[in-house]
Tab-separated table of C-alpha atoms in Angstrom:
chain	number	residue	atom	x	y	z
A	1	MET	CA	72.529	-206.671	-8.877
A	2	ASN	CA	70.020	-206.728	-11.712
A	3	ARG	CA	70.961	-204.072	-14.275
A	4	ARG	CA	67.344	-202.935	-14.573
A	5	ILE	CA	66.977	-202.508	-10.828
A	6	LYS	CA	70.285	-200.602	-10.694
A	7	SER	CA	69.152	-198.329	-13.498
A	8	CYS	CA	65.835	-197.598	-11.791
A	9	CYS	CA	67.589	-196.783	-8.517
A	10	SER	CA	69.971	-194.396	-10.267
A	11	GLN	CA	67.091	-192.607	-11.944
A	12	LEU	CA	65.182	-192.295	-8.680
A	13	LEU	CA	68.272	-190.975	-6.886
A	14	HIS	CA	68.853	-188.447	-9.650
A	15	LYS	CA	65.259	-187.232	-9.500
A	16	ALA	CA	65.385	-186.950	-5.687
A	17	CYS	CA	68.556	-184.860	-5.845
A	18	CYS	CA	66.998	-182.564	-8.423
A	19	CYS	CA	63.880	-182.099	-6.333
A	20	PHE	CA	65.979	-181.347	-3.304
A	21	LEU	CA	68.028	-178.741	-5.142
A	22	ILE	CA	64.860	-177.102	-6.495
A	23	MET	CA	63.364	-176.895	-2.984
A	24	VAL	CA	66.559	-175.355	-1.644
A	25	CYS	CA	66.487	-172.757	-4.412
A	26	PHE	CA	62.864	-171.871	-3.672
A	27	LEU	CA	63.589	-171.586	0.037
A	28	PHE	CA	66.576	-169.368	-0.632
A	29	LEU	CA	64.658	-167.153	-3.031
A	30	GLY	CA	61.666	-167.003	-0.673
A	31	SER	CA	63.791	-165.971	2.265
A	32	GLY	CA	65.494	-163.352	0.132
A	33	CYS	CA	62.165	-161.832	-0.903
A	34	HIS	CA	60.939	-161.831	2.665
A	35	SER	CA	63.979	-159.994	3.988
A	36	SER	CA	63.914	-157.415	1.222
A	37	ASN	CA	60.234	-156.641	1.877
A	38	ALA	CA	60.488	-156.618	5.682
A	39	PRO	CA	59.630	-153.190	7.150
A	40	ALA	CA	62.630	-151.257	8.377
A	41	VAL	CA	62.853	-150.746	12.118
A	42	LYS	CA	62.623	-147.062	13.043
A	43	THR	CA	64.472	-145.837	16.114
A	44	VAL	CA	62.912	-143.064	18.191
A	45	ARG	CA	65.247	-141.377	20.662
A	46	ILE	CA	63.500	-139.695	23.615
A	47	GLY	CA	65.488	-137.621	26.090
A	48	LEU	CA	63.752	-137.829	29.458
A	49	ALA	CA	64.996	-135.278	31.996
A	50	MET	CA	63.806	-135.550	35.617
A	51	TYR	CA	64.162	-132.849	38.231
A	52	SER	CA	65.116	-135.560	40.745
A	53	GLN	CA	65.116	-139.323	40.477
A	54	ASN	CA	64.583	-139.487	44.245
A	55	ASP	CA	61.019	-138.189	43.878
A	56	THR	CA	58.775	-141.229	44.384
A	57	PHE	CA	56.075	-140.103	41.973
A	58	ILE	CA	58.453	-139.039	39.183
A	59	SER	CA	60.376	-142.292	39.530
A	60	ALA	CA	57.126	-144.245	39.148
A	61	VAL	CA	56.164	-142.248	36.026
A	62	VAL	CA	59.518	-142.997	34.399
A	63	GLN	CA	59.388	-146.698	35.264
A	64	GLU	CA	55.947	-147.030	33.699
A	65	MET	CA	57.065	-145.141	30.595
A	66	GLU	CA	59.901	-147.646	30.211
A	67	GLN	CA	57.472	-150.550	30.538
A	68	LEU	CA	55.035	-149.018	28.038
A	69	ALA	CA	57.898	-148.416	25.600
A	70	ARG	CA	58.880	-152.103	25.714
A	71	GLU	CA	55.253	-153.116	25.160
A	72	LYS	CA	55.000	-150.734	22.189
A	73	GLU	CA	58.156	-152.182	20.675
A	74	SER	CA	56.747	-155.712	20.906
A	75	VAL	CA	53.750	-154.864	18.706
A	76	SER	CA	55.313	-152.392	16.250
A	77	ASP	CA	58.310	-151.788	14.034
A	78	LEU	CA	59.745	-149.251	16.454
A	79	LYS	CA	62.853	-149.205	18.569
A	80	ILE	CA	62.318	-146.743	21.418
A	81	ASN	CA	65.398	-145.450	23.210
A	82	LEU	CA	64.542	-143.714	26.474
A	83	ASN	CA	67.599	-141.781	27.610
A	84	LEU	CA	67.222	-140.797	31.276
A	85	ALA	CA	68.880	-137.948	33.157
A	86	ASP	CA	68.603	-137.036	36.841
A	87	GLY	CA	68.755	-133.278	37.313
A	88	GLN	CA	69.562	-133.706	41.029
A	89	SER	CA	67.374	-130.661	41.785
A	90	ASN	CA	69.966	-128.466	40.051
A	91	GLN	CA	68.873	-126.444	37.014
A	92	THR	CA	72.434	-125.919	35.773
A	93	VAL	CA	73.005	-129.675	35.803
A	94	GLN	CA	69.737	-130.269	33.951
A	95	LEU	CA	70.528	-127.717	31.230
A	96	GLU	CA	73.856	-129.478	30.644
A	97	GLN	CA	71.959	-132.756	30.332
A	98	ILE	CA	69.584	-131.159	27.807
A	99	ASP	CA	72.603	-130.028	25.768
A	100	ARG	CA	73.866	-133.620	25.692
A	101	PHE	CA	70.449	-134.879	24.591
A	102	LEU	CA	70.395	-132.365	21.743
A	103	ASP	CA	73.962	-133.152	20.684
A	104	SER	CA	73.237	-136.892	20.673
A	105	GLY	CA	70.359	-136.459	18.230
A	106	CYS	CA	67.278	-137.008	20.379
A	107	ASP	CA	64.012	-136.734	18.454
A	108	VAL	CA	61.898	-135.440	21.358
A	109	LEU	CA	62.566	-134.067	24.853
A	110	CYS	CA	60.354	-134.898	27.857
A	111	VAL	CA	61.284	-132.532	30.679
A	112	ASN	CA	60.317	-132.481	34.334
A	113	ILE	CA	62.036	-129.141	34.816
A	114	VAL	CA	63.924	-128.247	37.993
A	115	ASP	CA	63.127	-124.525	37.918
A	116	ARG	CA	60.050	-123.552	35.929
A	117	THR	CA	61.427	-120.028	35.451
A	118	ALA	CA	64.288	-121.493	33.384
A	119	ALA	CA	61.951	-122.945	30.740
A	120	ALA	CA	62.621	-120.161	28.214
A	121	VAL	CA	66.326	-121.017	27.995
A	122	LEU	CA	65.558	-124.693	27.507
A	123	ILE	CA	62.892	-123.995	24.881
A	124	ASP	CA	65.221	-121.776	22.879
A	125	LYS	CA	67.901	-124.482	22.895
A	126	ALA	CA	65.423	-127.059	21.574
A	127	ALA	CA	63.900	-124.673	19.019
A	128	SER	CA	67.343	-123.973	17.542
A	129	ARG	CA	67.575	-127.707	16.745
A	130	ASP	CA	63.875	-128.091	15.872
A	131	ILE	CA	63.419	-130.702	18.622
A	132	PRO	CA	59.898	-130.735	20.219
A	133	VAL	CA	59.686	-130.339	23.996
A	134	ILE	CA	57.094	-131.881	26.328
A	135	PHE	CA	57.114	-130.527	29.861
A	136	PHE	CA	55.378	-132.670	32.463
A	137	ASN	CA	54.295	-132.375	36.101
A	138	ARG	CA	56.077	-129.009	36.502
A	139	GLN	CA	54.251	-126.390	34.501
A	140	PRO	CA	56.209	-123.502	32.946
A	141	VAL	CA	54.561	-120.111	32.812
A	142	GLN	CA	52.196	-119.534	29.912
A	143	GLU	CA	54.413	-116.956	28.203
A	144	ASP	CA	57.253	-119.480	27.918
A	145	LEU	CA	55.043	-122.205	26.441
A	146	GLN	CA	53.946	-119.730	23.783
A	147	ARG	CA	57.520	-119.064	22.655
A	148	TRP	CA	57.374	-121.899	20.122
A	149	GLU	CA	54.661	-124.028	18.518
A	150	LYS	CA	56.372	-127.342	19.334
A	151	VAL	CA	56.244	-126.952	23.123
A	152	TYR	CA	53.666	-128.799	25.224
A	153	TYR	CA	52.690	-129.367	28.838
A	154	VAL	CA	51.199	-132.641	30.119
A	155	GLY	CA	49.752	-132.789	33.624
A	156	PRO	CA	46.782	-132.058	35.858
A	157	LYS	CA	45.698	-128.695	37.228
A	158	GLY	CA	47.304	-128.119	40.606
A	159	GLU	CA	44.291	-126.462	42.202
A	160	GLU	CA	42.180	-129.611	41.690
A	161	SER	CA	44.451	-131.683	43.914
A	162	GLY	CA	44.174	-129.114	46.701
A	163	ILE	CA	40.381	-129.011	46.367
A	164	TYR	CA	40.214	-132.810	46.565
A	165	GLN	CA	42.353	-132.811	49.712
A	166	GLY	CA	39.951	-130.363	51.326
A	167	GLU	CA	36.965	-132.435	50.233
A	168	ILE	CA	38.482	-135.579	51.774
A	169	ILE	CA	38.848	-133.769	55.107
A	170	LEU	CA	35.347	-132.287	54.840
A	171	GLU	CA	33.785	-135.677	54.096
A	172	ALA	CA	35.549	-137.195	57.131
A	173	TRP	CA	34.372	-134.271	59.307
A	174	ARG	CA	30.768	-134.737	58.247
A	175	LYS	CA	30.922	-138.492	58.683
A	176	ASP	CA	32.440	-138.450	62.173
A	177	GLN	CA	33.271	-134.974	63.479
A	178	PRO	CA	34.617	-136.140	66.881
A	179	ASP	CA	37.142	-138.322	65.055
A	180	ILE	CA	38.657	-135.169	63.504
A	181	ASP	CA	37.819	-132.606	66.196
A	182	LYS	CA	39.634	-134.374	69.013
A	183	ASN	CA	39.424	-131.482	71.489
A	184	GLY	CA	35.763	-130.856	70.678
A	185	ASP	CA	36.077	-127.117	70.154
A	186	GLY	CA	34.381	-127.115	66.738
A	187	THR	CA	37.554	-125.904	65.026
A	188	ILE	CA	40.104	-127.817	62.942
A	189	GLN	CA	43.628	-127.124	64.156
A	190	TYR	CA	45.997	-127.979	61.298
A	191	VAL	CA	49.558	-127.767	60.047
A	192	MET	CA	50.609	-127.703	56.390
A	193	LEU	CA	53.688	-129.211	54.768
A	194	GLU	CA	54.417	-127.407	51.529
A	195	GLY	CA	56.421	-128.551	48.535
A	196	GLU	CA	59.233	-126.756	46.787
A	197	PRO	CA	59.027	-122.936	46.965
A	198	GLY	CA	57.911	-121.473	43.641
A	199	HIS	CA	56.477	-124.751	42.347
A	200	GLN	CA	53.025	-124.041	40.947
A	201	ASP	CA	51.523	-127.234	42.388
A	202	ALA	CA	52.843	-126.456	45.862
A	203	MET	CA	51.359	-122.979	45.766
A	204	LEU	CA	48.017	-124.078	44.341
A	205	ARG	CA	47.605	-127.077	46.623
A	206	SER	CA	48.389	-124.964	49.672
A	207	GLU	CA	45.917	-122.301	48.619
A	208	TYR	CA	43.045	-124.523	47.540
A	209	ALA	CA	43.190	-127.307	50.158
A	210	ILE	CA	41.297	-125.231	52.716
A	211	LYS	CA	38.739	-123.716	50.311
A	212	PRO	CA	36.159	-126.558	50.548
A	213	LEU	CA	36.310	-126.314	54.347
A	214	LEU	CA	35.905	-122.535	54.348
A	215	LYS	CA	33.044	-122.819	51.863
A	216	ALA	CA	31.328	-125.240	54.249
A	217	ASN	CA	31.815	-122.730	57.114
A	218	ILE	CA	34.172	-125.022	59.029
A	219	LEU	CA	36.283	-123.054	61.501
A	220	LEU	CA	40.016	-123.429	60.882
A	221	GLU	CA	43.105	-122.599	62.925
A	222	LYS	CA	46.446	-122.859	61.171
A	223	LEU	CA	49.024	-123.779	63.783
A	224	ASP	CA	51.954	-123.553	61.382
A	225	SER	CA	53.158	-124.243	57.841
A	226	ASP	CA	56.561	-124.726	56.296
A	227	THR	CA	58.395	-126.055	53.263
A	228	ALA	CA	59.663	-129.638	53.181
A	229	ASN	CA	60.598	-129.734	49.464
A	230	TRP	CA	58.539	-132.870	48.672
A	231	SER	CA	60.923	-134.833	50.938
A	232	ARG	CA	59.878	-137.488	53.452
A	233	SER	CA	62.935	-136.913	55.644
A	234	GLN	CA	62.547	-133.116	55.648
A	235	ALA	CA	58.859	-133.463	56.486
A	236	ALA	CA	59.669	-135.834	59.355
A	237	ALA	CA	62.186	-133.339	60.765
A	238	LYS	CA	59.708	-130.464	60.532
A	239	MET	CA	56.883	-132.547	62.000
A	240	LYS	CA	59.087	-133.546	64.911
A	241	GLN	CA	59.427	-129.864	65.797
A	242	TRP	CA	55.683	-129.349	65.531
A	243	CYS	CA	55.009	-132.349	67.741
A	244	GLU	CA	57.206	-130.757	70.400
A	245	MET	CA	55.481	-127.390	69.953
A	246	PHE	CA	51.842	-128.441	69.620
A	247	GLY	CA	51.676	-132.094	70.627
A	248	GLU	CA	48.200	-133.620	70.344
A	249	LYS	CA	46.682	-130.231	69.564
A	250	ILE	CA	47.344	-131.028	65.884
A	251	GLU	CA	44.140	-132.462	64.407
A	252	VAL	CA	44.896	-132.388	60.677
A	253	VAL	CA	48.081	-132.524	58.623
A	254	ILE	CA	47.799	-131.285	55.023
A	255	ALA	CA	50.815	-132.282	52.934
A	256	ASN	CA	51.397	-131.213	49.330
A	257	ASN	CA	52.513	-134.759	48.442
A	258	ASP	CA	52.540	-138.286	49.841
A	259	ASP	CA	56.232	-138.398	50.720
A	260	MET	CA	55.770	-135.446	53.073
A	261	ALA	CA	52.562	-136.955	54.472
A	262	LEU	CA	54.426	-140.173	55.243
A	263	GLY	CA	57.270	-138.212	56.816
A	264	ALA	CA	54.753	-136.516	59.117
A	265	ILE	CA	53.314	-139.911	60.081
A	266	ASP	CA	56.837	-141.213	60.807
A	267	ALA	CA	57.497	-138.306	63.182
A	268	MET	CA	54.149	-138.546	64.974
A	269	LYS	CA	54.505	-142.286	65.516
A	270	GLU	CA	57.982	-141.740	66.902
A	271	ALA	CA	56.593	-139.045	69.212
A	272	GLY	CA	53.982	-141.486	70.454
A	273	ILE	CA	50.990	-139.444	69.313
A	274	ALA	CA	47.949	-141.725	69.226
A	275	PRO	CA	45.508	-141.817	67.688
A	276	LEU	CA	47.140	-140.131	64.728
A	277	PRO	CA	45.633	-136.896	63.381
A	278	ALA	CA	43.992	-136.934	59.969
A	279	VAL	CA	46.728	-136.790	57.318
A	280	VAL	CA	46.175	-136.156	53.608
A	281	GLY	CA	48.669	-136.217	50.735
A	282	VAL	CA	48.855	-136.215	46.938
A	283	ASP	CA	50.160	-138.751	44.383
A	284	ALA	CA	48.722	-142.110	45.566
A	285	THR	CA	52.176	-143.694	45.667
A	286	GLU	CA	52.440	-147.343	46.705
A	287	PRO	CA	53.776	-146.484	50.203
A	288	ALA	CA	50.883	-144.051	50.652
A	289	ILE	CA	48.322	-146.655	49.614
A	290	GLU	CA	49.830	-149.034	52.152
A	291	ALA	CA	49.531	-146.351	54.854
A	292	LEU	CA	45.928	-145.846	53.777
A	293	ARG	CA	45.229	-149.547	54.268
A	294	LYS	CA	46.772	-149.364	57.741
A	295	LYS	CA	44.488	-146.386	58.546
A	296	GLU	CA	47.514	-144.154	59.135
A	297	LEU	CA	46.620	-141.918	56.176
A	298	LEU	CA	43.142	-140.415	55.822
A	299	GLY	CA	43.363	-139.993	52.068
A	300	THR	CA	45.414	-139.018	49.049
A	301	VAL	CA	44.829	-137.664	45.563
A	302	GLN	CA	45.945	-139.806	42.675
A	303	ASN	CA	48.167	-137.787	40.381
A	304	ALA	CA	47.237	-138.461	36.741
A	305	PRO	CA	47.822	-142.219	36.298
A	306	GLU	CA	47.440	-141.611	32.560
A	307	MET	CA	50.571	-139.439	32.460
A	308	PRO	CA	53.164	-142.061	31.359
A	309	GLY	CA	50.966	-143.284	28.495
A	310	VAL	CA	50.103	-139.783	27.296
A	311	LEU	CA	53.740	-138.689	27.428
A	312	LEU	CA	54.886	-141.678	25.388
A	313	GLU	CA	52.104	-141.358	22.811
A	314	LEU	CA	52.691	-137.633	22.332
A	315	ALA	CA	56.457	-138.143	22.035
A	316	LEU	CA	56.018	-140.847	19.392
A	317	ARG	CA	53.565	-138.738	17.403
A	318	LEU	CA	55.885	-135.730	17.510
A	319	SER	CA	58.772	-137.884	16.285
A	320	ASP	CA	56.780	-138.911	13.197
A	321	PRO	CA	56.208	-136.077	10.681
A	322	GLU	CA	53.292	-138.009	9.160
A	323	SER	CA	51.493	-138.503	12.472
A	324	SER	CA	48.547	-136.350	13.559
A	325	LEU	CA	48.004	-134.738	16.960
A	326	GLU	CA	44.249	-134.362	16.495
A	327	LYS	CA	43.356	-137.127	18.983
A	328	MET	CA	45.643	-135.794	21.715
A	329	GLN	CA	43.085	-133.256	23.018
A	330	ILE	CA	45.567	-130.394	23.092
A	331	GLU	CA	44.060	-127.196	24.484
A	332	GLU	CA	45.235	-123.712	23.502
A	333	GLY	CA	47.846	-125.343	21.288
A	334	HIS	CA	50.060	-126.421	24.190
A	335	TYR	CA	48.208	-128.096	27.084
A	336	ILE	CA	47.062	-131.657	27.699
A	337	TRP	CA	45.227	-131.566	31.024
A	338	LEU	CA	44.945	-134.819	32.954
A	339	PRO	CA	42.551	-135.650	35.815
A	340	TYR	CA	43.132	-136.173	39.519
A	341	TYR	CA	41.229	-138.801	41.557
A	342	LYS	CA	40.338	-138.843	45.254
A	343	ILE	CA	41.574	-141.964	47.049
A	344	THR	CA	40.268	-142.968	50.479
A	345	ARG	CA	39.876	-146.306	52.230
A	346	GLU	CA	36.315	-146.453	50.920
A	347	THR	CA	37.396	-145.960	47.300
A	348	LEU	CA	40.096	-148.600	47.720
A	349	ILE	CA	37.550	-151.094	48.998
A	350	GLN	CA	35.224	-150.253	46.117
A	351	GLN	CA	38.031	-150.742	43.588
A	352	GLU	CA	38.824	-154.136	45.070
A	353	ILE	CA	35.162	-155.144	44.880
A	354	GLU	CA	34.979	-154.082	41.236
A	355	GLY	CA	38.222	-155.896	40.460
A	356	PHE	CA	40.457	-152.950	39.584
């Protein structure tokens, strides 16, 4: 080989190797700078205590909170750990779960309390560790919420759901009275399925559901009422008894939630009652919406669809000492009130037309 050509090739090879080594050094240094400046991932630990995981509405709230948490993680430098606990409708069990949350270092507690009268004990436990508490869907008494500044309640006002149930029945009566008043006596004969005894929503819904009808001077006859503890199976068992006692005399069924409304429908279909009486519930669960489409349910009241998002946002703000609560619309220092919405077949059709 020509010595000159060989010399040129050696020089070119030497230069190429140098350039390569320089590029590697820059890449290494660049990656090192990037990693050192990368924002640290902050972990937020939220203890989420449910009164019962078998409750259709509560289960849906928790599932959406989990989805929203994953979405939040994807667009932020947060790691959100949602630690779930099923209280199994037992307050002693739930308090033990709260103790475990506190011992494990949770930053915030979200509590759907089993027994609202036990809130003071739970609040004192959290206050001793300086861990904020957000109650949701089951409202403690006002005196308990005022025990500590870092206690909040998120949910709608129970009386509104009862009023909306009554308005749904009243609107159906005015639209087609014979369809409700099957015996034509000008009086609504009704039964009422109530939620858990002592639950503020059960009491308020039961009280306020008939007020719009009374205000409109509609004659009412209560055939019977009883507790079914928010349960579809318990409501079906109770409704079976009423079907045997009253048969087709029942014109309206007012249920404090959708699971009980669906249980009543199950029992009446099994008893062969047709057409079905007017049935109203609360929560707008997916099974209830399906029954609405089938014209088995007259209407329901949507229970605060904003709840999962508000709970998560409040929990994240409370976990960050530098975050402000000004935009959370907290009333009286403790309450974030959420709206209810009336849902009937007509509103469903309108939502579909508008693309919701």
